[in-house]
mmCIF file of C-alpha atoms in Angstrom:
data_model
loop_
_atom_site.group_PDB
_atom_site.id
_atom_site.type_symbol
_atom_site.label_atom_id
_atom_site.label_comp_id
_atom_site.label_asym_id
_atom_site.label_seq_id
_atom_site.Cartn_x
_atom_site.Cartn_y
_atom_site.Cartn_z
ATOM 1 C CA MET A 1 90.385 11.090 1.806
ATOM 2 C CA PHE A 2 90.768 8.986 -1.470
ATOM 3 C CA GLN A 3 90.180 12.186 -3.273
ATOM 4 C CA ARG A 4 92.909 14.113 -1.619
ATOM 5 C CA ASP A 5 95.293 11.188 -2.127
ATOM 6 C CA TYR A 6 94.302 11.009 -5.868
ATOM 7 C CA PHE A 7 94.883 14.705 -6.322
ATOM 8 C CA MET A 8 98.526 14.417 -4.378
ATOM 9 C CA ARG A 9 99.477 11.516 -6.709
ATOM 10 C CA MET A 10 98.698 13.539 -9.672
ATOM 11 C CA ILE A 11 100.568 16.653 -8.414
ATOM 12 C CA GLU A 12 103.562 14.341 -7.918
ATOM 13 C CA GLN A 13 103.167 12.763 -11.455
ATOM 14 C CA MET A 14 102.991 16.096 -13.199
ATOM 15 C CA THR A 15 105.674 17.619 -11.183
ATOM 16 C CA GLU A 16 107.928 14.602 -11.912
ATOM 17 C CA ALA A 17 107.046 14.443 -15.514
ATOM 18 C CA VAL A 18 107.519 18.403 -16.002
ATOM 19 C CA GLY A 19 110.835 18.264 -14.065
ATOM 20 C CA GLN A 20 111.838 15.216 -16.320
ATOM 21 C CA VAL A 21 110.666 17.045 -19.350
ATOM 22 C CA MET A 22 112.809 20.361 -18.437
ATOM 23 C CA GLN A 23 115.950 18.221 -17.786
ATOM 24 C CA LEU A 24 115.693 16.743 -21.090
ATOM 25 C CA ARG A 25 114.996 19.951 -22.735
ATOM 26 C CA ARG A 26 118.144 21.232 -21.001
ATOM 27 C CA GLU A 27 120.254 18.666 -22.398
ATOM 28 C CA LEU A 28 118.892 19.290 -25.726
ATOM 29 C CA LYS A 29 116.927 15.968 -25.885
ATOM 30 C CA GLN A 30 113.675 17.261 -27.211
ATOM 31 C CA GLU A 31 112.555 14.265 -28.941
ATOM 32 C CA ASP A 32 113.068 12.297 -25.706
ATOM 33 C CA ALA A 33 111.011 14.689 -23.990
ATOM 34 C CA LEU A 34 108.124 14.230 -26.164
ATOM 35 C CA VAL A 35 108.221 10.762 -25.725
ATOM 36 C CA VAL A 36 107.903 11.256 -21.866
ATOM 37 C CA ILE A 37 104.600 13.298 -22.640
ATOM 38 C CA ASP A 38 103.335 10.829 -24.857
ATOM 39 C CA GLU A 39 103.559 8.157 -22.457
ATOM 40 C CA LEU A 40 102.054 10.218 -19.852
ATOM 41 C CA LEU A 41 99.089 10.973 -21.889
ATOM 42 C CA ASP A 42 98.417 7.437 -22.776
ATOM 43 C CA ARG A 43 98.750 6.023 -19.068
ATOM 44 C CA ARG A 44 97.254 8.633 -16.711
ATOM 45 C CA PHE A 45 94.130 9.976 -18.043
ATOM 46 C CA GLY A 46 92.095 6.794 -18.860
ATOM 47 C CA LEU A 47 92.091 7.649 -22.768
ATOM 48 C CA SER A 48 94.669 7.066 -25.276
ATOM 49 C CA GLY A 49 96.972 9.817 -26.145
ATOM 50 C CA LYS A 50 95.846 9.658 -29.544
ATOM 51 C CA LEU A 51 92.374 10.196 -28.561
ATOM 52 C CA ILE A 52 93.103 13.174 -26.298
ATOM 53 C CA ARG A 53 94.852 14.776 -28.992
ATOM 54 C CA THR A 54 92.109 14.190 -31.609
ATOM 55 C CA LEU A 55 89.446 15.524 -29.435
ATOM 56 C CA SER A 56 88.422 19.292 -29.534
ATOM 57 C CA ASP A 57 88.291 21.259 -26.380
ATOM 58 C CA GLU A 58 84.723 21.003 -25.888
ATOM 59 C CA ASP A 59 84.653 17.408 -26.359
ATOM 60 C CA LEU A 60 87.533 16.640 -24.133
ATOM 61 C CA LEU A 61 85.759 18.697 -21.339
ATOM 62 C CA ALA A 62 82.587 16.494 -21.971
ATOM 63 C CA VAL A 63 84.342 13.132 -21.658
ATOM 64 C CA MET A 64 86.226 14.451 -18.770
ATOM 65 C CA THR A 65 82.821 15.233 -16.916
ATOM 66 C CA LYS A 66 81.495 12.502 -14.367
ATOM 67 C CA ASN A 67 77.974 13.047 -12.936
ATOM 68 C CA GLY A 68 78.023 16.622 -14.107
ATOM 69 C CA VAL A 69 81.286 17.330 -12.390
ATOM 70 C CA VAL A 70 84.377 18.426 -14.756
ATOM 71 C CA GLU A 71 87.577 16.554 -13.817
ATOM 72 C CA THR A 72 89.405 20.039 -13.811
ATOM 73 C CA ASP A 73 92.583 18.688 -12.441
ATOM 74 C CA ASN A 74 92.956 16.240 -15.658
ATOM 75 C CA ILE A 75 92.042 18.967 -17.945
ATOM 76 C CA GLN A 76 94.765 21.380 -16.363
ATOM 77 C CA ALA A 77 97.376 18.566 -16.510
ATOM 78 C CA ILE A 78 96.736 17.840 -20.525
ATOM 79 C CA ALA A 79 96.895 21.696 -20.975
ATOM 80 C CA ILE A 80 100.002 21.800 -19.166
ATOM 81 C CA LEU A 81 101.298 18.898 -21.225
ATOM 82 C CA PHE A 82 100.171 20.653 -24.550
ATOM 83 C CA LYS A 83 101.897 23.598 -23.502
ATOM 84 C CA GLN A 84 105.095 21.787 -22.712
ATOM 85 C CA GLU A 85 104.834 20.088 -26.105
ATOM 86 C CA ALA A 86 104.482 23.386 -27.912
ATOM 87 C CA GLU A 87 107.804 24.631 -26.278
ATOM 88 C CA LEU A 88 109.748 21.550 -27.412
ATOM 89 C CA TYR A 89 108.337 21.712 -30.951
ATOM 90 C CA GLU A 90 109.610 25.537 -30.887
ATOM 91 C CA ASP A 91 112.808 24.193 -29.797
ATOM 92 C CA LEU A 92 113.067 22.008 -32.734
ATOM 93 C CA GLY A 93 112.132 24.532 -35.020
ATOM 94 C CA LYS A 94 108.691 23.145 -35.828
ATOM 95 C CA GLU A 95 106.525 26.234 -36.020
ATOM 96 C CA ALA A 96 103.348 24.629 -37.260
ATOM 97 C CA GLU A 97 103.371 21.925 -34.243
ATOM 98 C CA SER A 98 104.262 24.620 -31.778
ATOM 99 C CA PHE A 99 101.378 26.769 -32.741
ATOM 100 C CA ALA A 100 98.807 23.840 -32.883
ATOM 101 C CA HIS A 101 99.747 22.730 -29.471
ATOM 102 C CA SER A 102 99.730 26.332 -27.909
ATOM 103 C CA LEU A 103 96.328 26.854 -29.322
ATOM 104 C CA LYS A 104 95.167 23.537 -27.647
ATOM 105 C CA ALA A 105 96.495 24.538 -24.478
ATOM 106 C CA LEU A 106 95.227 27.933 -24.718
ATOM 107 C CA HIS A 107 91.535 26.748 -25.396
ATOM 108 C CA LEU A 108 91.759 24.345 -22.494
ATOM 109 C CA PHE A 109 93.070 26.913 -19.889
ATOM 110 C CA MET A 110 90.365 29.341 -21.317
ATOM 111 C CA ARG A 111 87.660 26.937 -20.867
ATOM 112 C CA LEU A 112 89.061 26.345 -17.329
ATOM 113 C CA SER A 113 89.205 29.881 -16.438
ATOM 114 C CA LEU A 114 85.621 30.316 -17.510
ATOM 115 C CA ILE A 115 84.220 27.742 -15.266
ATOM 116 C CA ASP A 116 86.519 29.228 -12.203
ATOM 117 C CA ALA A 117 88.359 25.792 -12.006
ATOM 118 C CA PRO A 118 90.609 25.799 -8.700
ATOM 119 C CA PRO A 119 94.266 26.241 -9.591
ATOM 120 C CA THR A 120 95.275 22.733 -8.529
ATOM 121 C CA LEU A 121 98.290 22.502 -10.579
ATOM 122 C CA THR A 122 98.313 26.212 -12.094
ATOM 123 C CA ASN A 123 96.528 29.139 -12.494
ATOM 124 C CA SER A 124 94.481 29.104 -15.749
ATOM 125 C CA SER A 125 93.883 32.746 -16.201
ATOM 126 C CA GLU A 126 97.761 33.241 -15.895
ATOM 127 C CA GLU A 127 98.399 30.638 -18.412
ATOM 128 C CA VAL A 128 96.041 32.359 -20.755
ATOM 129 C CA VAL A 129 97.724 35.791 -20.466
ATOM 130 C CA ILE A 130 101.016 33.980 -21.086
ATOM 131 C CA LEU A 131 99.877 31.964 -24.337
ATOM 132 C CA LEU A 132 97.873 35.117 -25.796
ATOM 133 C CA ASP A 133 101.030 37.080 -25.534
ATOM 134 C CA LYS A 134 103.087 33.994 -27.324
ATOM 135 C CA LEU A 135 100.614 33.903 -29.860
ATOM 136 C CA SER A 136 100.254 37.491 -30.465
ATOM 137 C CA PRO A 137 102.228 37.285 -33.774
ATOM 138 C CA TYR A 138 99.703 35.135 -35.316
ATOM 139 C CA GLU A 139 96.417 35.296 -36.805
ATOM 140 C CA LEU A 140 94.135 33.156 -34.504
ATOM 141 C CA PRO A 141 91.055 31.086 -36.051
ATOM 142 C CA SER A 142 87.716 32.445 -35.801
ATOM 143 C CA ARG A 143 86.758 29.689 -33.216
ATOM 144 C CA THR A 144 89.699 30.912 -30.962
ATOM 145 C CA LYS A 145 88.842 34.457 -31.149
ATOM 146 C CA LEU A 146 85.142 33.759 -30.103
ATOM 147 C CA LEU A 147 86.640 32.061 -26.917
ATOM 148 C CA VAL A 148 88.983 34.833 -26.302
ATOM 149 C CA ALA A 149 86.330 37.260 -26.618
ATOM 150 C CA GLU A 150 84.250 35.539 -24.156
ATOM 151 C CA TRP A 151 87.187 35.033 -21.721
ATOM 152 C CA HIS A 152 88.035 38.623 -21.867
ATOM 153 C CA GLU A 153 84.610 39.606 -21.025
ATOM 154 C CA SER A 154 84.572 37.215 -18.066
ATOM 155 C CA GLU A 155 87.773 38.851 -16.913
ATOM 156 C CA GLY A 156 86.305 42.268 -17.080
ATOM 157 C CA ALA A 157 88.499 43.174 -19.869
ATOM 158 C CA PHE A 158 85.483 44.940 -21.798
ATOM 159 C CA ALA A 159 87.588 46.945 -24.380
ATOM 160 C CA LEU A 160 89.698 43.903 -25.322
ATOM 161 C CA ALA A 161 86.647 41.972 -25.696
ATOM 162 C CA GLU A 162 84.945 44.661 -28.008
ATOM 163 C CA ASN A 163 88.037 44.687 -30.055
ATOM 164 C CA ILE A 164 87.977 40.902 -30.770
ATOM 165 C CA TRP A 165 84.241 41.062 -31.648
ATOM 166 C CA TYR A 166 84.956 43.694 -34.233
ATOM 167 C CA GLU A 167 87.834 41.725 -35.514
ATOM 168 C CA LEU A 168 85.230 38.956 -36.001
ATOM 169 C CA LEU A 169 82.640 41.308 -37.499
ATOM 170 C CA ASP A 170 85.233 42.251 -40.120
ATOM 171 C CA ASP A 171 86.048 38.666 -40.666
ATOM 172 C CA GLY A 172 82.484 37.730 -41.214
ATOM 173 C CA ALA A 173 82.706 35.362 -38.254
ATOM 174 C CA ALA A 174 80.384 37.258 -36.166
ATOM 175 C CA ASP A 175 77.122 39.321 -37.174
ATOM 176 C CA LYS A 176 76.217 42.923 -35.793
ATOM 177 C CA GLY A 177 73.372 40.996 -33.512
ATOM 178 C CA GLU A 178 76.047 39.324 -31.711
ATOM 179 C CA VAL A 179 78.214 42.412 -31.224
ATOM 180 C CA ALA A 180 75.020 44.416 -30.117
ATOM 181 C CA ALA A 181 74.259 41.367 -27.765
ATOM 182 C CA PHE A 182 77.630 41.704 -26.394
ATOM 183 C CA TYR A 183 76.968 45.369 -25.420
ATOM 184 C CA MET A 184 73.545 44.360 -24.009
ATOM 185 C CA ARG A 185 75.194 42.085 -21.649
ATOM 186 C CA LEU A 186 77.416 45.066 -20.270
ATOM 187 C CA LEU A 187 74.378 47.650 -19.764
ATOM 188 C CA PRO A 188 73.413 46.128 -16.351
ATOM 189 C CA PHE A 189 77.026 46.582 -14.814
ATOM 190 C CA GLN A 190 78.009 49.358 -12.759
ATOM 191 C CA GLU A 191 79.480 52.415 -14.280
ATOM 192 C CA ASP A 192 82.739 52.068 -12.445
ATOM 193 C CA LYS A 193 83.309 48.417 -13.387
ATOM 194 C CA LEU A 194 82.598 49.334 -17.007
ATOM 195 C CA ALA A 195 85.023 52.237 -16.955
ATOM 196 C CA ALA A 196 87.795 49.895 -15.278
ATOM 197 C CA GLY A 197 87.231 47.530 -18.100
ATOM 198 C CA GLY A 198 88.156 50.130 -20.526
ATOM 199 C CA LEU A 199 84.571 50.552 -21.960
ATOM 200 C CA PRO A 200 82.595 53.407 -20.384
ATOM 201 C CA ILE A 201 78.737 53.463 -20.668
ATOM 202 C CA GLU A 202 78.931 56.309 -23.102
ATOM 203 C CA GLU A 203 81.014 54.271 -25.564
ATOM 204 C CA ILE A 204 78.523 51.169 -25.135
ATOM 205 C CA ARG A 205 75.594 53.407 -26.082
ATOM 206 C CA THR A 206 77.619 54.658 -28.979
ATOM 207 C CA GLY A 207 78.411 51.449 -30.137
ATOM 208 C CA LEU A 208 74.850 50.325 -29.997
ATOM 209 C CA ASN A 209 73.564 53.292 -31.749
ATOM 210 C CA SER A 210 76.375 52.797 -34.464
ATOM 211 C CA LEU A 211 75.278 49.190 -35.216
ATOM 212 C CA GLU A 212 71.581 50.103 -35.128
ATOM 213 C CA MET A 213 72.254 52.822 -37.717
ATOM 214 C CA GLU A 214 74.143 50.301 -40.251
ATOM 215 C CA GLN A 215 71.211 47.879 -40.070
#
């Protein structure tokens, strides 16, 4: 009962905050909207907003894990707020800040999707798709690409994952052994699943053979 009440309060607070931010955005009061988000980050999650912004996505998940259970609702809420901030900075013409906050939100939503977090506040996988589309004009950091490759693989989008792995290989951010390991993880899957993911078994074998010949 207590947990349900906690979730309901969180949903109410987030709904109210997002509504307030959207209203301020319509009124072209982006700076005021950013203050609303700052205040919510400071008071809602048991950490200072400054610390939340400083922590990496991995560290934030670690901090938000109690007795081995990730507080996915809190992570979702923070990711939503980062996404809102990105949109506000975009309105203000601050491209670098918008990109940085979009990237933070993307990382958190991918982490949530990878652990099958329940969609208490939003659907993490859908948010990933939206953010990847928004960030498509940009060159993503290698660390982000690694997470994107992992996420595509988990979603069964094997051809997209393969593309990312070869980008990483070209960037010098991955080696042939890692690409081969990706192919090896796919070999046990049913052929229809591989084909549905855009990477038929024949292409996987061809990829493995090519990597072996290049070594």
